Amino acid sequence: MTETIWLAHGNHPDCDDPQRCLFEWYNHLTRGADTHQCPPGVSPVLHRYGLRLNDALDDSKRQQLRRYLPDGADVLAGTAGDGKDETRSYIALDWLIRTWTPAWLGVAGLSKEATALRELRRVADSAAARAAGPAISQAREKAAAAWDAAGDAAWDAAGDAAGDAAGAAAWDAAWDAAWDAAWDAAGAAAGAAAWAAAWDAAGDAARAAAWAAAWAAARDAAWAAAWAAAGAAARDAAWDAAGAAAGDAARDAARDAARDALAPIVTQLQDSAIILLSAMIQPETTT
């Protein structure tokens, strides 16, 4: 039955609206309720993650979440109050530190730092989160340096290519496009969904510090990746467009080029994020 359901983006408070997101459909199927709120019997951690993951994915990939709707078996039922929510939160935090952040670091050319995070022991408790801190901080510093270096290189290239108003406009367009593309890509790659699920793992000072450091490292790495992986494409597209049209056209061309360059890593992380939901539902099977 669920294969005929279409999962839509966002929530739909109008009862006459035929579109529904993952948890609107879940509530509708299990108790005839038209709401996206956390259903009775479902873990709030899984609800937060699934709700945001639904909106991070595009229309096509979102349909993969139909596997979590009740169709004979209900894999989400009974997860509320089962004593596993802290473990689920740590699974999300671990994914952010050892999968999501290294992916962006790799795109930015920081393979050593990416490997250091991937090789950390699994972040399953506050001690592991605390132990991850130095590697996360180093990654953040290197990512920030890569961001600065990419910006300096792009500025120098802009001056060499066109030392006039058109060249400056193209530089501004490329910078804005890469910035936007980094944020868009980070969101589409389910970062916000995992952060929402990992929030409960930031329950004490040590965990909160690691949580904040991981976010900063991932954020800086994503921005750096926009230039390292997409900056040249964005800049070239902006300059080509600036030669024939106004700044808006240059910015649009640069943004499209940057997003295209980041698309493969977004797809990889989205696939991983969907698998992550299954791991969080049955945390005892996670390795």
Short mmCIF file of C-alpha atoms in Angstrom, two decimals:
data_model
loop_
_atom_site.label_atom_id
_atom_site.label_comp_id
_atom_site.label_asym_id
_atom_site.label_seq_id
_atom_site.Cartn_x
_atom_site.Cartn_y
_atom_site.Cartn_z
CA MET A 1 0.00 0.00 0.00
CA THR A 2 2.70 2.50 0.97
CA GLU A 3 4.30 2.31 -2.49
CA THR A 4 1.37 4.35 -3.82
CA ILE A 5 1.91 7.12 -1.25
CA TRP A 6 3.68 10.34 -2.23
CA LEU A 7 5.76 12.05 0.45
CA ALA A 8 5.75 15.84 0.16
CA HIS A 9 8.01 18.59 1.51
CA GLY A 10 6.96 20.56 4.57
CA ASN A 11 3.89 20.31 6.76
CA HIS A 12 0.33 20.74 5.53
CA PRO A 13 -2.01 21.97 8.28
CA ASP A 14 -5.01 22.15 5.94
CA CYS A 15 -6.91 18.88 6.34
CA ASP A 16 -8.12 19.19 2.74
CA ASP A 17 -4.54 19.30 1.44
CA PRO A 18 -3.84 15.89 -0.16
CA GLN A 19 -0.08 16.31 0.35
CA ARG A 20 1.57 14.91 3.45
CA CYS A 21 5.13 14.59 4.76
CA LEU A 22 6.53 11.44 6.38
CA PHE A 23 4.98 11.93 9.81
CA GLU A 24 1.75 13.41 8.51
CA TRP A 25 1.31 10.16 6.61
CA TYR A 26 2.36 8.11 9.63
CA ASN A 27 -0.20 9.82 11.85
CA HIS A 28 -2.86 9.52 9.17
CA LEU A 29 -2.27 5.81 8.65
CA THR A 30 -1.95 4.84 12.31
CA ARG A 31 -4.65 6.96 13.93
CA GLY A 32 -6.42 9.00 11.27
CA ALA A 33 -4.87 12.25 12.50
CA ASP A 34 -3.76 15.03 10.16
CA THR A 35 -0.70 16.36 11.96
CA HIS A 36 3.09 16.20 11.71
CA GLN A 37 3.51 16.14 15.49
CA CYS A 38 5.29 13.23 17.18
CA PRO A 39 2.96 10.22 17.11
CA PRO A 40 2.22 8.31 20.33
CA GLY A 41 4.66 5.45 20.73
CA VAL A 42 7.36 6.97 18.50
CA SER A 43 10.72 8.15 19.84
CA PRO A 44 10.98 11.97 19.81
CA VAL A 45 14.58 11.64 18.57
CA LEU A 46 13.42 9.59 15.58
CA HIS A 47 10.59 12.06 14.99
CA ARG A 48 12.93 15.08 14.98
CA TYR A 49 15.35 13.37 12.65
CA GLY A 50 12.73 11.98 10.27
CA LEU A 51 10.84 15.25 10.09
CA ARG A 52 13.93 17.21 9.06
CA LEU A 53 15.28 14.48 6.83
CA ASN A 54 11.98 14.52 4.93
CA ASP A 55 12.49 18.20 4.12
CA ALA A 56 16.21 17.90 3.32
CA LEU A 57 15.61 15.44 0.48
CA ASP A 58 14.33 16.26 -2.98
CA ASP A 59 11.00 14.88 -4.18
CA SER A 60 12.46 11.77 -5.78
CA LYS A 61 14.82 10.68 -3.00
CA ARG A 62 12.26 11.52 -0.31
CA GLN A 63 10.12 8.62 -1.50
CA GLN A 64 12.71 6.23 -0.07
CA LEU A 65 11.38 7.17 3.37
CA ARG A 66 8.13 5.34 2.62
CA ARG A 67 9.85 2.21 3.93
CA TYR A 68 9.35 3.65 7.45
CA LEU A 69 5.58 3.93 7.11
CA PRO A 70 3.48 1.10 8.61
CA ASP A 71 2.69 -1.49 5.97
CA GLY A 72 2.13 -4.76 7.76
CA ALA A 73 4.99 -4.04 10.17
CA ASP A 74 5.50 -0.74 11.99
CA VAL A 75 9.20 -0.28 12.67
CA LEU A 76 8.67 3.00 14.55
CA ALA A 77 6.00 1.76 16.95
CA GLY A 78 7.18 1.18 20.51
CA THR A 79 10.34 3.25 20.19
CA ALA A 80 9.08 5.91 22.62
CA GLY A 81 10.31 5.28 26.14
CA ASP A 82 12.35 2.24 25.16
CA GLY A 83 15.44 3.65 26.88
CA LYS A 84 17.40 4.00 23.65
CA ASP A 85 17.03 7.70 22.84
CA GLU A 86 20.39 8.73 24.28
CA THR A 87 22.02 6.01 22.19
CA ARG A 88 20.11 7.27 19.13
CA SER A 89 21.35 10.79 19.77
CA TYR A 90 24.93 9.58 19.99
CA ILE A 91 24.52 7.65 16.74
CA ALA A 92 23.50 10.92 15.06
CA LEU A 93 26.40 12.79 16.67
CA ASP A 94 28.81 10.06 15.61
CA TRP A 95 27.55 10.31 12.01
CA LEU A 96 28.08 14.05 12.03
CA ILE A 97 31.63 13.77 13.35
CA ARG A 98 32.86 10.66 11.51
CA THR A 99 30.84 10.75 8.25
CA TRP A 100 29.27 14.12 7.48
CA THR A 101 32.15 16.41 8.47
CA PRO A 102 34.89 14.25 6.88
CA ALA A 103 32.94 14.22 3.61
CA TRP A 104 33.11 18.00 3.42
CA LEU A 105 36.74 18.06 4.53
CA GLY A 106 37.58 15.64 1.73
CA VAL A 107 35.86 17.85 -0.84
CA ALA A 108 37.91 20.77 0.48
CA GLY A 109 41.11 18.77 -0.10
CA LEU A 110 41.75 18.19 3.61
CA SER A 111 42.19 14.42 3.31
CA LYS A 112 44.46 14.09 6.36
CA GLU A 113 41.94 15.79 8.63
CA ALA A 114 39.08 13.81 7.07
CA THR A 115 40.89 10.54 7.76
CA ALA A 116 41.64 11.58 11.33
CA LEU A 117 37.92 12.05 12.02
CA ARG A 118 36.87 8.85 10.25
CA GLU A 119 39.38 6.86 12.31
CA LEU A 120 38.15 8.15 15.66
CA ARG A 121 36.55 5.53 17.86
CA ARG A 122 32.78 5.52 17.66
CA VAL A 123 31.22 8.44 19.52
CA ALA A 124 28.94 6.47 21.80
CA ASP A 125 29.35 8.36 25.07
CA SER A 126 30.64 11.59 26.60
CA ALA A 127 34.19 10.23 26.94
CA ALA A 128 34.38 9.50 23.20
CA ALA A 129 32.92 12.92 22.41
CA ARG A 130 35.54 14.55 24.63
CA ALA A 131 38.33 12.51 23.03
CA ALA A 132 37.20 13.62 19.58
CA GLY A 133 37.60 17.27 20.51
CA PRO A 134 41.26 17.83 19.46
CA ALA A 135 40.78 16.23 16.02
CA ILE A 136 37.61 18.25 15.47
CA SER A 137 39.32 21.48 16.49
CA GLN A 138 42.25 20.82 14.16
CA ALA A 139 39.87 20.10 11.31
CA ARG A 140 38.02 23.33 11.99
CA GLU A 141 41.26 25.34 11.94
CA LYS A 142 42.43 23.74 8.69
CA ALA A 143 39.01 24.22 7.07
CA ALA A 144 38.95 27.88 8.06
CA ALA A 145 42.46 28.32 6.63
CA ALA A 146 41.38 26.62 3.40
CA TRP A 147 38.39 28.95 3.19
CA ASP A 148 40.64 32.00 3.60
CA ALA A 149 43.14 30.68 1.06
CA ALA A 150 40.44 29.95 -1.49
CA GLY A 151 39.03 33.43 -1.07
CA ASP A 152 42.48 35.03 -1.49
CA ALA A 153 43.19 32.95 -4.59
CA ALA A 154 39.85 33.84 -6.12
CA TRP A 155 40.43 37.53 -5.44
CA ASP A 156 43.87 37.39 -7.06
CA ALA A 157 42.43 35.59 -10.06
CA ALA A 158 39.70 38.20 -10.37
CA GLY A 159 42.30 40.95 -10.42
CA ASP A 160 44.39 39.17 -13.04
CA ALA A 161 41.43 38.39 -15.28
CA ALA A 162 39.63 41.70 -15.15
CA GLY A 163 40.80 44.62 -13.09
CA ASP A 164 37.68 46.67 -13.79
CA ALA A 165 34.16 47.07 -12.46
CA ALA A 166 32.90 44.06 -14.43
CA GLY A 167 35.62 41.88 -12.93
CA ALA A 168 34.81 43.08 -9.41
CA ALA A 169 31.12 42.39 -9.99
CA ALA A 170 31.93 38.90 -11.20
CA TRP A 171 34.07 38.30 -8.12
CA ASP A 172 31.22 39.40 -5.83
CA ALA A 173 28.79 37.17 -7.72
CA ALA A 174 31.08 34.16 -7.46
CA TRP A 175 31.69 34.71 -3.74
CA ASP A 176 27.98 35.01 -3.01
CA ALA A 177 27.21 31.97 -5.16
CA ALA A 178 29.77 29.76 -3.42
CA TRP A 179 28.53 30.89 0.00
CA ASP A 180 24.92 30.11 -0.93
CA ALA A 181 25.87 26.80 -2.53
CA ALA A 182 27.75 25.71 0.59
CA TRP A 183 24.80 26.41 2.86
CA ASP A 184 22.32 24.83 0.47
CA ALA A 185 24.47 21.74 0.04
CA ALA A 186 25.04 21.35 3.78
CA GLY A 187 21.30 21.51 4.39
CA ALA A 188 20.41 19.17 1.55
CA ALA A 189 22.97 16.69 2.86
CA ALA A 190 20.83 16.21 6.00
CA GLY A 191 23.15 18.05 8.37
CA ALA A 192 20.31 19.88 10.14
CA ALA A 193 18.37 16.64 10.53
CA ALA A 194 21.26 14.92 12.28
CA TRP A 195 21.98 17.96 14.44
CA ALA A 196 18.38 17.94 15.64
CA ALA A 197 18.63 14.26 16.56
CA ALA A 198 22.04 14.71 18.19
CA TRP A 199 20.87 17.53 20.46
CA ASP A 200 20.11 15.17 23.33
CA ALA A 201 23.69 13.94 23.23
CA ALA A 202 24.81 17.45 24.22
CA GLY A 203 23.49 17.00 27.74
CA ASP A 204 26.57 17.98 29.72
CA ALA A 205 29.39 20.47 29.27
CA ALA A 206 31.88 18.03 27.75
CA ARG A 207 29.38 16.75 25.22
CA ALA A 208 28.14 20.25 24.44
CA ALA A 209 31.70 21.39 23.69
CA ALA A 210 32.28 18.51 21.29
CA TRP A 211 28.89 19.09 19.70
CA ALA A 212 29.60 22.79 19.13
CA ALA A 213 33.10 22.11 17.83
CA ALA A 214 31.80 19.51 15.40
CA TRP A 215 29.22 21.93 14.06
CA ALA A 216 31.83 24.67 13.63
CA ALA A 217 34.21 22.30 11.86
CA ALA A 218 31.51 21.02 9.53
CA ARG A 219 30.27 24.52 8.81
CA ASP A 220 33.73 25.85 7.99
CA ALA A 221 34.54 22.74 5.95
CA ALA A 222 31.36 23.15 3.92
CA TRP A 223 32.21 26.77 3.15
CA ALA A 224 35.78 25.85 2.25
CA ALA A 225 34.48 23.01 0.08
CA ALA A 226 32.36 25.45 -1.90
CA TRP A 227 35.55 27.18 -3.03
CA ALA A 228 37.83 24.17 -3.18
CA ALA A 229 35.40 22.04 -5.20
CA ALA A 230 33.17 24.65 -6.83
CA GLY A 231 34.91 27.99 -6.53
CA ALA A 232 36.65 27.86 -9.89
CA ALA A 233 33.49 26.75 -11.67
CA ALA A 234 31.48 29.46 -9.97
CA ARG A 235 34.05 32.12 -10.79
CA ASP A 236 34.38 31.12 -14.44
CA ALA A 237 30.63 31.01 -14.88
CA ALA A 238 30.24 34.39 -13.22
CA TRP A 239 32.87 36.00 -15.43
CA ASP A 240 31.38 34.51 -18.60
CA ALA A 241 27.96 35.81 -17.68
CA ALA A 242 29.32 39.18 -16.58
CA GLY A 243 30.80 39.67 -19.99
CA ALA A 244 27.39 39.55 -21.61
CA ALA A 245 24.87 40.49 -18.93
CA ALA A 246 24.27 42.13 -15.58
CA GLY A 247 25.32 40.99 -12.12
CA ASP A 248 22.20 38.92 -11.47
CA ALA A 249 22.92 36.69 -14.44
CA ALA A 250 26.51 36.24 -13.28
CA ARG A 251 25.38 35.32 -9.80
CA ASP A 252 22.82 32.81 -11.08
CA ALA A 253 25.36 31.17 -13.38
CA ALA A 254 27.93 30.96 -10.59
CA ARG A 255 25.44 29.50 -8.14
CA ASP A 256 24.35 26.82 -10.61
CA ALA A 257 27.96 25.88 -11.32
CA ALA A 258 28.83 25.68 -7.62
CA ARG A 259 25.80 23.56 -6.81
CA ASP A 260 26.56 21.20 -9.67
CA ALA A 261 30.08 20.74 -8.36
CA LEU A 262 28.81 19.91 -4.87
CA ALA A 263 25.95 17.67 -6.00
CA PRO A 264 27.85 14.33 -5.84
CA ILE A 265 28.77 14.75 -2.16
CA VAL A 266 25.21 15.80 -1.35
CA THR A 267 23.84 12.64 -2.97
CA GLN A 268 26.36 10.48 -1.09
CA LEU A 269 25.45 11.99 2.26
CA GLN A 270 21.71 11.82 1.61
CA ASP A 271 21.97 8.09 0.93
CA SER A 272 23.97 7.68 4.13
CA ALA A 273 21.45 9.76 6.09
CA ILE A 274 18.57 7.51 5.04
CA ILE A 275 20.52 4.45 6.18
CA LEU A 276 21.25 6.29 9.43
CA LEU A 277 17.53 6.39 10.25
CA SER A 278 17.40 2.58 10.18
CA ALA A 279 20.44 2.43 12.46
CA MET A 280 18.76 4.79 14.92
CA ILE A 281 15.53 2.77 14.98
CA GLN A 282 17.43 -0.36 16.07
CA PRO A 283 20.55 1.02 17.77
CA GLU A 284 21.62 -2.36 19.11
CA THR A 285 22.51 -3.36 15.53
CA THR A 286 24.81 -0.36 15.02
CA THR A 287 28.55 -1.02 14.84
#
